[in-house]
């Protein structure tokens, strides 16, 4: 790391025992991992080179950040924000992938060109290989550095690891979701994406999630950082469950936060566009291009059910009790509560 860059958090390599356990079950990337800061945020080792750069990134007053723990309704909210801010340009929204309109800031942290090439089942130098390598190794940070304003920035990094001037300069939408639903969706995601190569059932994945051994966890540290800042004028804290229960009201709330007046007709059309059936068919947001490139497991899809409370289909009595104790322990002393599904 460049010693001239300000970065107040220690980055420690994951110990050998935990690394061995993780790589035994996540057979895809076969990379090393680190834990960052006092909360021990868990990332692949690419964070060493990218994290300090992000922390010192220059923020523009027109930036809009969407911050979430993975699998918290991120893509859904990205589309909502982008359309509000771009005067409901549905033609562009359907034509241009969400990954280009609303890049992931830390995209290249997990993948680089060497890792991308290792997942190609095609001959070297083919157009397909070139396309996949470009997709997997794209550096969101570098893309955003060169992007014109306004920038729409997706990140799963916690607030403490984001640029120091962020909250005083730009708008931040944070979406939280019941951690049990997050775990279920995350499990299906690592089963879907062949780059993870996850070998195990849901109980095994829950073990990793609970012990903060999946990227961007610990979950509660991440959410509680944002919850503490929920009354900041530049922060809008939302629950995925609220979006599911009353999407029109949620759209109005986001529109007000972003200073974008909306009509009832505009809200109704956006609700229709964001409905699960339409969203699942939308090639610009459902990542089906990755299937064509051989990155998705057959029988799985990026868009699954689009509802809250589905965790009950995965948690037996023992896991449910364990999860409730974990939630109660982490919410003790706070007023953070998750809405009923």
Coordinates of C-alpha atoms in Angstrom, one line a residue:
X1 CA 0.0 0.0 0.0
X2 CA 1.2 3.5 -0.8
X3 CA 2.4 4.9 2.5
X4 CA 1.3 8.4 1.4
X5 CA -2.3 7.4 1.3
X6 CA -4.4 8.0 4.4
X7 CA -5.9 4.7 5.6
X8 CA -6.5 4.3 9.3
X9 CA -7.5 0.6 9.3
X10 CA -5.3 -2.4 9.7
X11 CA -5.6 -5.1 7.0
X12 CA -4.7 -8.5 8.3
X13 CA -4.4 -11.8 6.4
X14 CA -7.0 -14.4 7.4
X15 CA -5.3 -17.1 9.5
X16 CA -4.3 -20.3 7.8
X17 CA -6.9 -22.5 9.6
X18 CA -9.8 -20.3 8.5
X19 CA -8.4 -19.9 5.0
X20 CA -8.2 -23.7 4.6
X21 CA -11.8 -24.1 5.7
X22 CA -13.0 -21.4 3.3
X23 CA -11.1 -22.6 0.3
X24 CA -12.3 -26.2 1.0
X25 CA -15.9 -25.1 0.4
X26 CA -15.4 -22.2 -2.0
X27 CA -13.5 -23.9 -4.7
X28 CA -13.9 -21.4 -7.5
X29 CA -11.7 -18.4 -6.9
X30 CA -9.0 -20.1 -4.8
X31 CA -7.7 -16.7 -3.5
X32 CA -6.5 -15.4 -0.2
X33 CA -8.7 -13.3 2.2
X34 CA -8.2 -10.5 4.6
X35 CA -10.0 -8.9 7.6
X36 CA -10.1 -5.1 7.9
X37 CA -10.3 -2.8 10.9
X38 CA -11.7 -3.5 14.4
X39 CA -14.9 -5.0 13.0
X40 CA -12.8 -7.5 10.9
X41 CA -14.7 -6.9 7.6
X42 CA -14.0 -9.8 5.4
X43 CA -12.8 -9.4 1.8
X44 CA -10.6 -11.2 -0.7
X45 CA -7.0 -9.9 -0.7
X46 CA -7.7 -7.6 -3.7
X47 CA -8.9 -5.2 -1.0
X48 CA -5.3 -4.5 -0.1
X49 CA -4.7 -2.6 -3.3
X50 CA -8.2 -1.1 -3.8
X51 CA -9.5 -0.4 -0.3
X52 CA -7.2 2.6 0.5
X53 CA -7.8 4.1 -3.0
X54 CA -11.6 4.0 -2.4
X55 CA -11.2 5.5 1.1
X56 CA -9.4 8.5 -0.4
X57 CA -11.7 8.8 -3.5
X58 CA -12.8 12.3 -4.4
X59 CA -16.6 12.7 -4.0
X60 CA -18.8 14.9 -6.2
X61 CA -21.9 16.7 -4.9
X62 CA -23.9 15.1 -7.7
X63 CA -22.9 11.5 -6.7
X64 CA -25.6 9.1 -5.6
X65 CA -24.3 6.0 -3.6
X66 CA -26.4 2.9 -3.0
X67 CA -24.9 1.0 -0.1
X68 CA -26.1 -2.5 0.9
X69 CA -24.9 -5.8 2.3
X70 CA -25.1 -8.1 -0.8
X71 CA -28.4 -9.6 -1.6
X72 CA -30.5 -6.9 0.1
X73 CA -32.5 -5.8 -2.9
X74 CA -29.6 -3.9 -4.4
X75 CA -30.3 -4.3 -8.1
X76 CA -34.0 -3.5 -7.6
X77 CA -33.1 -0.3 -5.8
X78 CA -30.4 0.6 -8.4
X79 CA -33.0 0.5 -11.1
X80 CA -35.4 2.6 -9.0
X81 CA -32.8 5.3 -8.3
X82 CA -31.5 5.4 -11.9
X83 CA -34.9 5.9 -13.4
X84 CA -35.9 8.6 -11.0
X85 CA -32.7 10.5 -11.6
X86 CA -32.8 10.0 -15.4
X87 CA -36.4 11.3 -15.9
X88 CA -37.8 7.8 -16.4
X89 CA -35.7 7.0 -19.5
X90 CA -37.0 3.4 -19.9
X91 CA -35.5 2.9 -23.3
X92 CA -32.0 3.5 -22.0
X93 CA -32.7 1.4 -18.9
X94 CA -33.7 -1.5 -21.1
X95 CA -30.9 -1.1 -23.5
X96 CA -27.9 -0.4 -21.3
X97 CA -26.9 -3.0 -18.6
X98 CA -27.3 -1.8 -15.0
X99 CA -23.6 -2.7 -14.5
X100 CA -22.7 0.1 -16.9
X101 CA -25.3 2.6 -15.7
X102 CA -24.6 2.0 -12.0
X103 CA -21.2 0.3 -11.5
X104 CA -20.0 -1.6 -8.5
X105 CA -17.3 0.5 -6.9
X106 CA -15.2 -2.4 -5.8
X107 CA -15.8 -4.7 -8.8
X108 CA -12.2 -5.6 -9.5
X109 CA -11.5 -6.5 -5.8
X110 CA -12.6 -10.1 -6.4
X111 CA -11.7 -10.6 -10.0
X112 CA -8.7 -9.7 -12.1
X113 CA -7.9 -10.6 -15.7
X114 CA -5.9 -13.7 -14.6
X115 CA -8.8 -15.0 -12.5
X116 CA -11.3 -14.2 -15.3
X117 CA -9.3 -16.2 -17.8
X118 CA -9.1 -19.1 -15.5
X119 CA -12.9 -19.5 -15.7
X120 CA -13.2 -19.5 -19.4
X121 CA -14.0 -22.8 -21.1
X122 CA -13.1 -21.4 -24.5
X123 CA -9.9 -21.1 -26.5
X124 CA -7.5 -18.3 -25.8
X125 CA -8.0 -15.1 -27.8
X126 CA -11.6 -15.8 -28.8
X127 CA -14.2 -12.9 -28.8
X128 CA -16.1 -14.7 -26.0
X129 CA -13.0 -14.9 -23.8
X130 CA -12.2 -11.3 -24.4
X131 CA -15.7 -10.2 -23.5
X132 CA -15.8 -12.3 -20.3
X133 CA -12.4 -11.1 -19.2
X134 CA -13.5 -7.5 -19.6
X135 CA -16.6 -8.1 -17.6
X136 CA -15.0 -9.9 -14.7
X137 CA -11.9 -7.7 -14.4
X138 CA -13.6 -4.3 -14.9
X139 CA -12.4 -1.9 -12.2
X140 CA -15.4 0.1 -11.0
X141 CA -13.2 2.5 -9.2
X142 CA -11.3 3.4 -12.4
X143 CA -14.4 3.6 -14.5
X144 CA -16.0 5.9 -12.0
X145 CA -12.9 8.1 -11.8
X146 CA -13.3 8.9 -15.5
X147 CA -17.2 9.0 -15.5
X148 CA -19.0 12.2 -16.2
X149 CA -21.5 13.5 -13.6
X150 CA -23.8 12.6 -12.2
X151 CA -22.4 9.3 -11.1
X152 CA -24.5 6.4 -9.7
X153 CA -22.3 4.2 -7.5
X154 CA -23.2 0.8 -6.1
X155 CA -21.1 -0.5 -3.2
X156 CA -21.3 -3.3 -0.6
X157 CA -18.6 -1.6 1.5
X158 CA -19.6 -0.4 5.0
X159 CA -19.8 3.3 5.6
X160 CA -16.6 3.3 7.6
X161 CA -14.6 2.1 4.7
X162 CA -16.1 4.5 2.1
X163 CA -14.6 7.9 1.3
X164 CA -14.1 10.2 4.3
X165 CA -16.0 13.1 2.7
X166 CA -18.9 11.0 1.4
X167 CA -21.7 11.9 3.9
X168 CA -20.9 15.6 3.8
X169 CA -20.9 15.8 0.1
X170 CA -23.2 13.3 -1.7
X171 CA -26.4 11.4 -1.3
X172 CA -26.4 7.9 0.2
X173 CA -29.3 5.4 0.0
X174 CA -28.8 2.4 2.4
X175 CA -31.0 -0.6 2.1
X176 CA -31.1 -3.3 4.9
X177 CA -32.8 -6.6 4.8
X178 CA -33.6 -9.3 7.4
X179 CA -30.3 -11.2 7.7
X180 CA -32.0 -14.6 7.4
X181 CA -33.3 -13.6 4.0
X182 CA -29.9 -12.1 3.1
X183 CA -28.3 -15.4 4.0
X184 CA -30.7 -17.5 1.9
X185 CA -30.3 -15.2 -1.1
X186 CA -26.5 -15.1 -0.7
X187 CA -26.5 -18.9 -0.6
X188 CA -28.4 -19.1 -3.8
X189 CA -26.0 -16.5 -5.3
X190 CA -22.9 -18.5 -4.5
X191 CA -24.5 -21.6 -5.9
X192 CA -25.5 -19.7 -9.1
X193 CA -22.1 -18.1 -9.8
X194 CA -19.6 -20.7 -10.8
X195 CA -16.7 -18.4 -9.9
X196 CA -17.6 -19.1 -6.2
X197 CA -17.7 -22.9 -6.7
X198 CA -19.4 -23.3 -3.4
X199 CA -19.5 -26.9 -2.2
X200 CA -22.1 -27.3 0.6
X201 CA -25.7 -27.1 1.7
X202 CA -27.4 -24.1 3.2
X203 CA -26.4 -25.1 6.8
X204 CA -22.8 -25.0 5.8
X205 CA -23.2 -21.6 4.1
X206 CA -25.1 -20.3 7.2
X207 CA -22.1 -21.3 9.3
X208 CA -19.8 -19.1 7.1
X209 CA -22.3 -16.2 7.1
X210 CA -22.8 -16.4 10.9
X211 CA -19.1 -16.4 11.5
X212 CA -18.4 -13.5 9.0
X213 CA -16.5 -15.6 6.5
X214 CA -18.4 -14.4 3.4
X215 CA -17.4 -11.2 1.6
X216 CA -18.6 -7.8 3.1
X217 CA -19.6 -9.3 6.5
X218 CA -19.9 -9.1 9.5
X219 CA -23.5 -8.3 8.7
X220 CA -24.6 -6.5 11.8
X221 CA -21.5 -4.3 12.0
X222 CA -22.3 -3.2 8.4
X223 CA -26.0 -2.4 9.1
X224 CA -25.6 -0.8 12.5
X225 CA -23.0 1.7 11.1
X226 CA -25.7 2.9 8.7
X227 CA -28.5 2.8 11.2
X228 CA -26.5 5.2 13.5
X229 CA -26.4 7.7 10.6
X230 CA -30.0 7.3 9.5
X231 CA -30.9 10.8 10.5
X232 CA -28.1 12.5 8.6
X233 CA -29.6 14.8 5.9
X234 CA -27.6 13.0 3.2
X235 CA -28.6 9.5 4.2
X236 CA -31.8 7.6 3.4
X237 CA -32.1 4.4 5.4
X238 CA -34.6 1.9 4.0
X239 CA -35.7 -1.7 4.6
X240 CA -36.2 -4.1 1.8
X241 CA -39.3 -5.3 3.5
X242 CA -40.8 -1.8 3.2
X243 CA -40.0 -1.8 -0.5
X244 CA -41.8 -5.1 -0.9
X245 CA -44.8 -4.1 1.2
X246 CA -45.5 -0.7 -0.3
X247 CA -43.4 0.0 -3.4
X248 CA -45.3 3.2 -4.4
X249 CA -44.7 4.9 -1.0
X250 CA -41.0 3.8 -1.1
X251 CA -40.6 5.3 -4.6
X252 CA -42.1 8.6 -3.3
X253 CA -39.7 8.5 -0.4
X254 CA -36.7 8.0 -2.5
X255 CA -37.9 10.6 -5.0
X256 CA -38.2 13.2 -2.2
X257 CA -34.8 12.4 -0.9
X258 CA -33.3 12.8 -4.3
X259 CA -35.3 16.0 -4.9
X260 CA -37.1 14.5 -7.9
X261 CA -40.9 15.4 -7.8
X262 CA -43.0 12.5 -9.3
X263 CA -46.6 12.2 -10.4
X264 CA -48.9 9.4 -9.6
X265 CA -48.8 8.2 -13.2
X266 CA -45.0 8.1 -13.1
X267 CA -45.1 6.1 -9.8
X268 CA -47.5 3.6 -11.3
X269 CA -45.5 3.0 -14.4
X270 CA -42.3 2.6 -12.3
X271 CA -44.0 0.1 -10.1
X272 CA -45.0 -1.9 -13.2
X273 CA -41.4 -1.8 -14.5
X274 CA -40.1 -2.9 -11.1
X275 CA -42.6 -5.7 -10.6
X276 CA -40.9 -9.0 -10.1
X277 CA -42.3 -10.6 -13.3
X278 CA -41.1 -7.7 -15.5
X279 CA -37.8 -7.3 -13.7
X280 CA -37.0 -11.0 -14.1
X281 CA -37.5 -10.7 -17.9
X282 CA -35.4 -7.6 -18.1
X283 CA -32.1 -8.5 -19.8
X284 CA -30.5 -5.2 -18.6
X285 CA -30.7 -6.2 -14.9
X286 CA -31.0 -10.0 -14.7
X287 CA -27.4 -10.8 -15.5
X288 CA -28.4 -13.5 -18.0
X289 CA -25.5 -12.4 -20.2
X290 CA -23.3 -14.2 -17.7
X291 CA -25.1 -17.4 -18.5
X292 CA -24.2 -17.0 -22.2
X293 CA -20.6 -16.7 -21.1
X294 CA -20.7 -19.9 -19.1
X295 CA -20.6 -18.3 -15.6
X296 CA -24.0 -19.4 -14.2
X297 CA -25.0 -22.8 -13.0
X298 CA -27.9 -24.4 -14.8
X299 CA -31.1 -24.5 -12.8
X300 CA -30.4 -21.3 -10.9
X301 CA -31.2 -17.7 -11.8
X302 CA -30.1 -14.2 -10.5
X303 CA -33.7 -13.2 -9.9
X304 CA -35.4 -15.8 -7.7
X305 CA -38.6 -14.9 -5.8
X306 CA -38.4 -11.2 -5.0
X307 CA -40.2 -11.4 -1.7
X308 CA -39.5 -11.1 2.0
X309 CA -39.7 -13.9 4.5
X310 CA -38.6 -16.7 2.3
X311 CA -35.9 -17.8 4.8
X312 CA -38.6 -19.9 6.6
X313 CA -38.3 -22.4 3.7
X314 CA -34.6 -23.0 4.6
X315 CA -34.3 -22.7 8.4
X316 CA -35.3 -25.8 10.5
X317 CA -36.2 -25.4 14.1
X318 CA -32.6 -25.6 15.3
X319 CA -31.3 -23.0 12.8
X320 CA -34.3 -20.7 13.5
X321 CA -33.6 -20.7 17.2
X322 CA -29.9 -20.1 16.6
X323 CA -30.6 -17.2 14.2
X324 CA -33.0 -15.6 16.6
X325 CA -30.5 -15.7 19.4
X326 CA -27.9 -14.2 17.1
X327 CA -30.2 -11.4 16.0
X328 CA -31.3 -10.7 19.6
X329 CA -27.7 -10.5 20.8
X330 CA -26.8 -8.1 18.1
X331 CA -29.8 -5.8 18.5
X332 CA -29.5 -5.6 22.3
X333 CA -28.9 -2.0 23.3
X334 CA -30.1 -0.6 19.9
X335 CA -33.5 0.5 18.6
X336 CA -32.9 -1.2 15.2
X337 CA -35.7 -3.6 14.4
X338 CA -36.5 -5.3 11.1
X339 CA -40.1 -4.9 9.8
X340 CA -42.3 -8.0 9.7
X341 CA -42.3 -9.7 6.3

